[in-house]
Coordinates of C-alpha atoms in Angstrom, one line a residue:
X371 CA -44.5 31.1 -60.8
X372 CA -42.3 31.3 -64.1
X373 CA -40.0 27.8 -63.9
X374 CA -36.9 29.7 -65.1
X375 CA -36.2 33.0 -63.3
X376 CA -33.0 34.7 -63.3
X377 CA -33.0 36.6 -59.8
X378 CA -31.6 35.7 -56.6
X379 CA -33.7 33.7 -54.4
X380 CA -34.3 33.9 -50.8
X381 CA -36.8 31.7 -48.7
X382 CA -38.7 33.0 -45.7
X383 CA -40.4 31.6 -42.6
X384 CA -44.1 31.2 -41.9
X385 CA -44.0 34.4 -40.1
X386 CA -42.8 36.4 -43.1
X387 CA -44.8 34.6 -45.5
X388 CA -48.3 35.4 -43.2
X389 CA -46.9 39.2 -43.3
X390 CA -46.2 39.3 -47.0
X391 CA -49.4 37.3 -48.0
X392 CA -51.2 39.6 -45.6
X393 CA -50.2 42.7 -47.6
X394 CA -46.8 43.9 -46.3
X395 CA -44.0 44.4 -48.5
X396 CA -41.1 43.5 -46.0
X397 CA -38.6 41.1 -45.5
X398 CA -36.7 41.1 -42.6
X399 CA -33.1 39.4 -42.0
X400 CA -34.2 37.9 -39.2
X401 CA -36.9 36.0 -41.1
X402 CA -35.0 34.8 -43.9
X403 CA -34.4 30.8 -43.4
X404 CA -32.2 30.5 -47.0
X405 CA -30.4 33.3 -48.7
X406 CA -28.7 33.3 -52.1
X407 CA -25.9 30.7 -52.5
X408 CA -23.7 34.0 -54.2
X409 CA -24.5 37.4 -52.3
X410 CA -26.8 39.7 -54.5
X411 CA -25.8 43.1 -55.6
X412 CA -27.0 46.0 -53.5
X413 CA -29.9 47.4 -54.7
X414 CA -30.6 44.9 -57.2
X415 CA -34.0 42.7 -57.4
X416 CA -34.2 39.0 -55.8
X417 CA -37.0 37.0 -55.4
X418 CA -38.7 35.7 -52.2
X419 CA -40.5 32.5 -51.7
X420 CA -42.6 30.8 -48.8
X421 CA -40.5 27.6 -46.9
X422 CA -41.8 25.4 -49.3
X423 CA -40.8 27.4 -52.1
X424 CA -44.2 29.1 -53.3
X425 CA -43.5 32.7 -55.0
X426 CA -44.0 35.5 -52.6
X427 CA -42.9 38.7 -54.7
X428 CA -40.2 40.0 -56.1
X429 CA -38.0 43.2 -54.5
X430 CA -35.0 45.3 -53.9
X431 CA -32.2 43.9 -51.7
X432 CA -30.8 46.0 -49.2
X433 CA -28.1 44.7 -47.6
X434 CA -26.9 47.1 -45.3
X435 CA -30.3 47.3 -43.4
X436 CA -32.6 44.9 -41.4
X437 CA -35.3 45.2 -44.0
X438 CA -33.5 43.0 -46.3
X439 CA -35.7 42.8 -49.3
X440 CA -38.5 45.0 -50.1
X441 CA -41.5 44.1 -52.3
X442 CA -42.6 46.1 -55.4
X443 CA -44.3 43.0 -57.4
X444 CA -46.0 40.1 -56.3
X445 CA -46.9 39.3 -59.8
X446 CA -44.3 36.7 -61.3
X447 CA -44.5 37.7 -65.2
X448 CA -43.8 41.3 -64.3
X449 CA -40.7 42.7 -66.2
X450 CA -39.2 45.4 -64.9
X451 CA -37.8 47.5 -67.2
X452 CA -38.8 51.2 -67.6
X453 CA -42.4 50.8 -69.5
X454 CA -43.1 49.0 -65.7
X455 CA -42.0 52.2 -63.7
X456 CA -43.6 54.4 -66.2
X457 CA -47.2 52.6 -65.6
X458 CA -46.4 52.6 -62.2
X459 CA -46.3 56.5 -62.6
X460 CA -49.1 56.7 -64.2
X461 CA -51.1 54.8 -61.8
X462 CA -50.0 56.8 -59.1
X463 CA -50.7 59.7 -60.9
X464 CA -54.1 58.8 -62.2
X465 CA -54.8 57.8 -58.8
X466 CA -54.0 62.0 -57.4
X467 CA -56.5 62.8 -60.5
X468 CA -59.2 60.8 -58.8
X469 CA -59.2 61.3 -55.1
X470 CA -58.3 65.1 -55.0
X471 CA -59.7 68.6 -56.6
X472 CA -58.1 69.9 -59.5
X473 CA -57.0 72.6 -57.6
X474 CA -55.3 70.3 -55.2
X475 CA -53.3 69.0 -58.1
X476 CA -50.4 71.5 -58.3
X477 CA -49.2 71.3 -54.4
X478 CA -49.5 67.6 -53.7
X479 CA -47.7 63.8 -52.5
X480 CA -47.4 62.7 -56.1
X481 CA -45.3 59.4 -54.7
X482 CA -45.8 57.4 -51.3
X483 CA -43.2 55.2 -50.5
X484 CA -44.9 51.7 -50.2
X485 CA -48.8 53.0 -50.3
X486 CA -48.0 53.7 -54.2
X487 CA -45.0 50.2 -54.6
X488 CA -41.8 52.7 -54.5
X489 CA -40.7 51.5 -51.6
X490 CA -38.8 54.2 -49.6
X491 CA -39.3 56.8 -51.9
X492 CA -41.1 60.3 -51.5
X493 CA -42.3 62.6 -54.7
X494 CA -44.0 65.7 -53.4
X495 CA -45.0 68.6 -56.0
X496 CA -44.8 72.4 -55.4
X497 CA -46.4 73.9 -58.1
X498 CA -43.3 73.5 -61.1
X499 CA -41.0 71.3 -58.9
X500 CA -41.1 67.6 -57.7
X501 CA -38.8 67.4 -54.7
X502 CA -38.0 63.8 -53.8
X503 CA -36.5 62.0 -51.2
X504 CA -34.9 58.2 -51.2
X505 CA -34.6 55.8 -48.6
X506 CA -33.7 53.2 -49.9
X507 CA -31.0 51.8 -51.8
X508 CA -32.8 50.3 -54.6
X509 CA -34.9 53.5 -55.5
X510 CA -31.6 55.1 -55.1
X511 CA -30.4 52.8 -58.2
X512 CA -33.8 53.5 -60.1
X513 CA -33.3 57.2 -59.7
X514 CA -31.5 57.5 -63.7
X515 CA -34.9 55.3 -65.0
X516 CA -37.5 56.8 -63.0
X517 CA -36.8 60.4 -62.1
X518 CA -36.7 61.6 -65.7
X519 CA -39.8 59.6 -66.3
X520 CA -41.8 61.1 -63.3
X521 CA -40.9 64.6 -64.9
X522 CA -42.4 63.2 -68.4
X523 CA -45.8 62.0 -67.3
X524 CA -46.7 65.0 -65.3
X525 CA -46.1 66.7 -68.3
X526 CA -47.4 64.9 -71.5
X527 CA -51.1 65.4 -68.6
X528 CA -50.2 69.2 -69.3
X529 CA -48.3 69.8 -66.2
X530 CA -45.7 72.2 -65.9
X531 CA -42.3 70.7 -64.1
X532 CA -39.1 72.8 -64.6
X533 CA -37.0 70.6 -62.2
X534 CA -36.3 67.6 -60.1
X535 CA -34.8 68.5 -56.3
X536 CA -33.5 66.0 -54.0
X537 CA -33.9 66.2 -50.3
X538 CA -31.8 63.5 -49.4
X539 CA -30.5 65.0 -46.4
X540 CA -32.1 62.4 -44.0
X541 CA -30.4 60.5 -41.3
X542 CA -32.3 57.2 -42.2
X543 CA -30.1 57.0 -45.4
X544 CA -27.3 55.3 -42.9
X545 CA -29.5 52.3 -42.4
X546 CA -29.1 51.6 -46.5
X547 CA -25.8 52.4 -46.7
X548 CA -26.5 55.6 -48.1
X549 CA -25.1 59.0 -47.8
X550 CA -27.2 62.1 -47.1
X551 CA -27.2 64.7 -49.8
X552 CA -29.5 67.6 -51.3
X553 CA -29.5 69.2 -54.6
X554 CA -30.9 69.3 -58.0
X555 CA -31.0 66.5 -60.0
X556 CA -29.8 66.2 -63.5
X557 CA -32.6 65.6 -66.2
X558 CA -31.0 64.6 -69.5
X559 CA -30.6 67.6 -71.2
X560 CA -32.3 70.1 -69.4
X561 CA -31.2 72.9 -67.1
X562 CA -32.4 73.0 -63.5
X563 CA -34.3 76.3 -62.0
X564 CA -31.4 79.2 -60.8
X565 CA -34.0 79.4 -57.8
X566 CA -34.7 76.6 -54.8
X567 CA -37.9 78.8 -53.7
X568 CA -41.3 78.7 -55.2
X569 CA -44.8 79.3 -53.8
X570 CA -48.2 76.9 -53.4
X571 CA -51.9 77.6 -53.5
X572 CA -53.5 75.1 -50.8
X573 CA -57.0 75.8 -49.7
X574 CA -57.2 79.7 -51.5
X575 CA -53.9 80.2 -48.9
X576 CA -50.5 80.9 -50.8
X577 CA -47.6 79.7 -49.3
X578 CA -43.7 80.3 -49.7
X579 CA -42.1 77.4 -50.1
X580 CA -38.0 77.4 -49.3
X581 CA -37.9 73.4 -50.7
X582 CA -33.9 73.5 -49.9
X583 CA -34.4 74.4 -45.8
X584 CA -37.6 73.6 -45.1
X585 CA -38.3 70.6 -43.4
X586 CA -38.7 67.8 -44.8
X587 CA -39.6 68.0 -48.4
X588 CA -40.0 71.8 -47.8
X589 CA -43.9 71.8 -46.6
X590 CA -46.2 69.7 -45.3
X591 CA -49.4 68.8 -47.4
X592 CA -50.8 66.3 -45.7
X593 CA -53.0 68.3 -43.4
X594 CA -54.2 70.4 -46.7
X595 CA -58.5 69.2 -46.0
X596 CA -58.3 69.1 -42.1
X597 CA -56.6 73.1 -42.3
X598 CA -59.7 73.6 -44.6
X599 CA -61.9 72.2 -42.0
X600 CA -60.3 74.2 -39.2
X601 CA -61.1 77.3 -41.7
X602 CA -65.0 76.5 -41.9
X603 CA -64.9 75.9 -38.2
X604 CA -63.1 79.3 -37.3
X605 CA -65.1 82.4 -37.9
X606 CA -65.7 84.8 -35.4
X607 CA -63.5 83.2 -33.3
X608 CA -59.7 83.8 -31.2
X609 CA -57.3 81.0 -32.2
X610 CA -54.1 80.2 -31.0
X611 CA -52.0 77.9 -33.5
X612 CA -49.2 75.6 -31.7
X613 CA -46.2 75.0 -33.5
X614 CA -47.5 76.6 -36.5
X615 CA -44.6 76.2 -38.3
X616 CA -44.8 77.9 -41.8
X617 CA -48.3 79.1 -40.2
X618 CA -50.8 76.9 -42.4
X619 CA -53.4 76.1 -39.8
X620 CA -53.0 79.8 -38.7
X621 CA -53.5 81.2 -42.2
X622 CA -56.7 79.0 -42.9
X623 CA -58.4 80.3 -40.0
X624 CA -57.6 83.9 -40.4
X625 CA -58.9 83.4 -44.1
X626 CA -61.8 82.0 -42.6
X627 CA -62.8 85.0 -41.1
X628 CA -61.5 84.8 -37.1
X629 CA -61.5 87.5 -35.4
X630 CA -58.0 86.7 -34.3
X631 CA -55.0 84.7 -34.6
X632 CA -52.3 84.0 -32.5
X633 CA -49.5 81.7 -34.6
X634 CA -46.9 80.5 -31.8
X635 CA -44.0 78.6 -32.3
X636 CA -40.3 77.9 -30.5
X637 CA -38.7 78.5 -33.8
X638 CA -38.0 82.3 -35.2
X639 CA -37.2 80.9 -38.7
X640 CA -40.8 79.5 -38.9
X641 CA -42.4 82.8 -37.2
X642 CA -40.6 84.5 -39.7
X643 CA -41.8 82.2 -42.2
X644 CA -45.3 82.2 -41.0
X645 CA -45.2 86.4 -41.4
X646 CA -44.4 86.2 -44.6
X647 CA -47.2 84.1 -45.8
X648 CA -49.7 86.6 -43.9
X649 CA -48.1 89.3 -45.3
X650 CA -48.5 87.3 -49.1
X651 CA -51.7 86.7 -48.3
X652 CA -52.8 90.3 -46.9
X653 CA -53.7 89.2 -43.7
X654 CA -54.1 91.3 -41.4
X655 CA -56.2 89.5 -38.3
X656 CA -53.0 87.5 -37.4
X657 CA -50.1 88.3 -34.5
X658 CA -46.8 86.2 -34.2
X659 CA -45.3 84.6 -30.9
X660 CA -41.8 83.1 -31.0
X661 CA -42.3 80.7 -27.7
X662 CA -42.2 77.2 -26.2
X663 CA -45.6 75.9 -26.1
X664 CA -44.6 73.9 -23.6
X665 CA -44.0 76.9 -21.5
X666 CA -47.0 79.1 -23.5
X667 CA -49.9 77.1 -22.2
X668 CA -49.2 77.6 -18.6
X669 CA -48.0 80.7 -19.0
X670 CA -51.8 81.8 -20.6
X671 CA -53.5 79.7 -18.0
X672 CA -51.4 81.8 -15.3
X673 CA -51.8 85.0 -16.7
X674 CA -55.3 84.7 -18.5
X675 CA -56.2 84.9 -22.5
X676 CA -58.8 85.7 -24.9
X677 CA -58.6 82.2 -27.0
X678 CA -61.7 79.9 -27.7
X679 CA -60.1 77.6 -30.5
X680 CA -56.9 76.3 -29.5
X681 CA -54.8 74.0 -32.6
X682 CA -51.7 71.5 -31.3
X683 CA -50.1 70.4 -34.4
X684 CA -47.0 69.6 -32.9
X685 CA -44.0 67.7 -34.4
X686 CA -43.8 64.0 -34.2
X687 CA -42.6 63.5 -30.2
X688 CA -41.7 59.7 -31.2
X689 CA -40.2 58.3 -34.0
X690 CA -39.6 54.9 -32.3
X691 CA -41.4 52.0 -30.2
X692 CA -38.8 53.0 -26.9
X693 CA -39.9 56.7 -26.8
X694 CA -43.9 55.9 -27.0
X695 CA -44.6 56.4 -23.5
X696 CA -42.3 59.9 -23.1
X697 CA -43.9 60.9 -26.2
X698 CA -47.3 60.2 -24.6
X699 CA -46.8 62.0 -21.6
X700 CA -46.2 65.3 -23.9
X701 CA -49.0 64.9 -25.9
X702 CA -51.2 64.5 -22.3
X703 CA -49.3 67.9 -21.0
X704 CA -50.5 70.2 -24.2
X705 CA -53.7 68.8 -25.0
X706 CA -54.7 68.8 -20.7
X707 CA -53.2 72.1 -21.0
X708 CA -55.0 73.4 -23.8
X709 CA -58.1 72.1 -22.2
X710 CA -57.8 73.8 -19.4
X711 CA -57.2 76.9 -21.4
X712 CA -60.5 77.0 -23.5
X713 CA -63.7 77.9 -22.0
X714 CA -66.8 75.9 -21.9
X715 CA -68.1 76.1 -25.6
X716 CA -64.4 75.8 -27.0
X717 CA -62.5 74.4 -29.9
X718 CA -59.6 72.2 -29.9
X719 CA -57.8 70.4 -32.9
X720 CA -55.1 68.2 -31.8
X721 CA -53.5 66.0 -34.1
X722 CA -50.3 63.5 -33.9
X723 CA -47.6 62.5 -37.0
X724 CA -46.1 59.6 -35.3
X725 CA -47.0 56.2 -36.4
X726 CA -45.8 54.9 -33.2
X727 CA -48.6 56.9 -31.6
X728 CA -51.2 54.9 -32.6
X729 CA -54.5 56.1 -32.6
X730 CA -55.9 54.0 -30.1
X731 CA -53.1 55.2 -27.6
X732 CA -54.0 59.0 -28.7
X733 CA -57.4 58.6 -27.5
X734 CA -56.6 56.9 -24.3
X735 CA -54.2 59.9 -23.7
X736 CA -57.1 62.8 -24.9
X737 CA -59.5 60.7 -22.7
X738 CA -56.9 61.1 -19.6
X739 CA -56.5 64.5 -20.5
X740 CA -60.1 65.5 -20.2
X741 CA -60.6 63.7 -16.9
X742 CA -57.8 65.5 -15.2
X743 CA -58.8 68.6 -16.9
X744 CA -62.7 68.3 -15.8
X745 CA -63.8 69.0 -19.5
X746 CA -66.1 66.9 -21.9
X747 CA -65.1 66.6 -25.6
X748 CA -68.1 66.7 -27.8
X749 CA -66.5 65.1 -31.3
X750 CA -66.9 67.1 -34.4
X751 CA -64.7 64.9 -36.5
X752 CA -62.0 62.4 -36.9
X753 CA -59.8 63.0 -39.5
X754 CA -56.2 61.5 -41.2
X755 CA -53.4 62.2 -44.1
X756 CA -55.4 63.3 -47.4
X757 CA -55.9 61.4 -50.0
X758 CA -52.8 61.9 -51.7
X759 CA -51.0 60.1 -48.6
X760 CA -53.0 57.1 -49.0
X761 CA -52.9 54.7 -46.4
X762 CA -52.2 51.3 -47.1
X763 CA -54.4 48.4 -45.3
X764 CA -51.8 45.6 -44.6
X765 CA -49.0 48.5 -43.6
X766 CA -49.6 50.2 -40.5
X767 CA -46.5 52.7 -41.3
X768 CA -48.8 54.6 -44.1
X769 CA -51.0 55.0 -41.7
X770 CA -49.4 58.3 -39.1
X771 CA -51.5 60.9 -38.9
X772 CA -54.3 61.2 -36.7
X773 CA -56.7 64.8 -36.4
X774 CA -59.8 65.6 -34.0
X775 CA -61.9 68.4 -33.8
X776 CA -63.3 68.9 -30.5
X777 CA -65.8 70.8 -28.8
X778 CA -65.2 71.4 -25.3
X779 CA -68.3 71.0 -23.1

């Protein structure tokens, strides 16, 4: 470590410095023994060192939220000025170049929070827009630095980005102090797209993209290779998609040649969504059902169906530790359901978006399922987030999604 450095300091305990040694790039109040003598900044950089003063990293202080400091360097002659954040942006970019297909390239997770050291920050591209969201208050500081470079390295690699759009409409903002807010964002001398719709090509499937209202960043992309498996898996057969949303996993098996496809979901606005994309995509093997699943699955198991490849892609029933066991019990009641449903011979991809149910816990709960249900799962694969979602060995939060295939036997 540098003997002169000019940021804050604060000194953790041996439990913090095993996490942060071990990869992780929190600080928690709770583990901080020493802090600053003056009180930093918000969203300004400090320094963190073990309790007998080794460096540990240097990150953004948050002082509104539990997570006090948050790593981005653990490299003590880093400056971090903007030729830092543009080789950070580079590297992240270099690293989409790598993993995915070409193709893949123009509807992708350009940014991921901690897995590429933006901590609390989300870049996703739809074709000529990054849409971004920031959770924490030192990206939010960054944003006049790093936004307008994010724009210029996609495009001096030949990319074509007509605008920046924030989706900072997120409740977890409050926890940094920070207000929740959507809209374009200003690049230095540049006027933003009259339009906050454009469309994606994922998989040979096009997509409208309504990246103002849609959830989250507008679509989800990081189940683009396990749709494309479903597709390869779904020929010739009758699917039923569960909360299919904008209709992805729907559309990649009806453009894998099923015979049928049934896309169901409680929310109109994402049938109607989902109608439109088949319509886009001149598919014409698809019907639409605005219903519960919940309510759907024993309703088909009372009345009787013609579906051999069943898909539960359902929204994250947990989003903290105290909910786990609720949220288990609802993944038990769909996927038993759904077992129940498919005849001997059968598909069924499941999958799960909550961190906090853990893939061990998922299989204890498909395992429970089967029992009760009086089926055998013969595993075709075992899938996670693409490549562009990278998971991050040393932080377990990178790593949320979890995808089987399933025969039923």
């Amino acid at each position: 470590m540098k003997s002169e450095r000019s940021y804050p300091i604060y000194k953790v305990n041996k439990k913090a410095e095993a996490s942060l040694v071990g990869g992780h790039p929190w600080v928690y109040e709770n583990d901080i023994l020493e802090f600053p003598e003056t009180e930093p900044e918000n969203g300004t950089l400090a320094d963190v060192v073990s309790p007998k003063g080794a460096y540990l990293g240097t990150g953004f202080v948050s002082l509104k939220s539990k997570i006090r400091v948050r790593l981005i360097s653990r490299n003590a002659n880093d400056t971090f000025d903007a030729s830092f954040w543009r080789r950070r942006v580079e590297y992240a970019w270099a690293y989409r170049k790598t993993v995915l297909e070409p193709a893949d390239l123009s509807a992708c997770r350009v940014i991921f929070g901690e897995a590429d050291q933006f901590p609390g920050l989300t870049v996703d591209r739809f074709n000529n827009i990054l849409v971004t969201q920031t959770l924490s208050v030192g990206m939010e500081k960054l944003k006049p630095v790093l936004f307008p470079l994010l724009a210029e390295v996609l495009r001096a690699d030949g990319q074509t980005i007509d605008g920046i759009y924030e989706r900072n409409d997120e409740a977890l903002r409050a926890k940094e102090g920070l207000e929740q807010s959507k809209g374009w964002f200003e690049l230095p001398g540049e006027n933003h797209p009259a339009s906050t719709q454009t469309e994606i090509c994922e998989n040979g499937v096009y997509y409208h993209v309504d990246f103002e209202n849609g959830q989250k960043t507008g679509f989800f992309l990081d189940q683009k290779y396990n749709r494309r498996a479903v597709a390869r898996l779904a020929a010739g057969h009758t699917v039923l998609d569960c909360f299919t949303h904008t209709g992805s996993f729907a559309l990649n098996a009806a453009s894998g040649g099923a015979a049928r496809v049934t896309a169901a979901d409680i929310s109109a606005d994402a049938i109607a969504m989902a109608q439109r994309n088949a319509e886009r995509n001149g598919l014409t093997n698809m019907d639409f059902l605005c219903e519960d699943t919940f309510e759907l699955l024993p309703r088909l198991e009372k009345e009787g169906h013609p579906y051999d490849f069943i898909i539960l892609d359902p929204p994250a029933f947990t989003k903290a530790r105290r909910t786990v066991e609720n949220a288990m019990r609802g993944y038990k009641e769909i996927n038993y359901r759904a077992m129940k449903l498919l005849p001997r011979g059968g598909y069924l991809a499941t999958a799960s978006c909550s961190h906090f149910a853990t893939e061990e816990l998922f299989i204890k709960m498909l395992r429970s399922a089967a029992k009760d249900a009086h089926r055998q799962l013969r595993q075709i694969e075992v899938r996670q987030q693409a490549p562009d979602h990278p998971i991050l060995w040393g932080v377990p939060e990178t790593n949320y999604l979890k995808f089987f295939l399933f025969q039923v036997i």
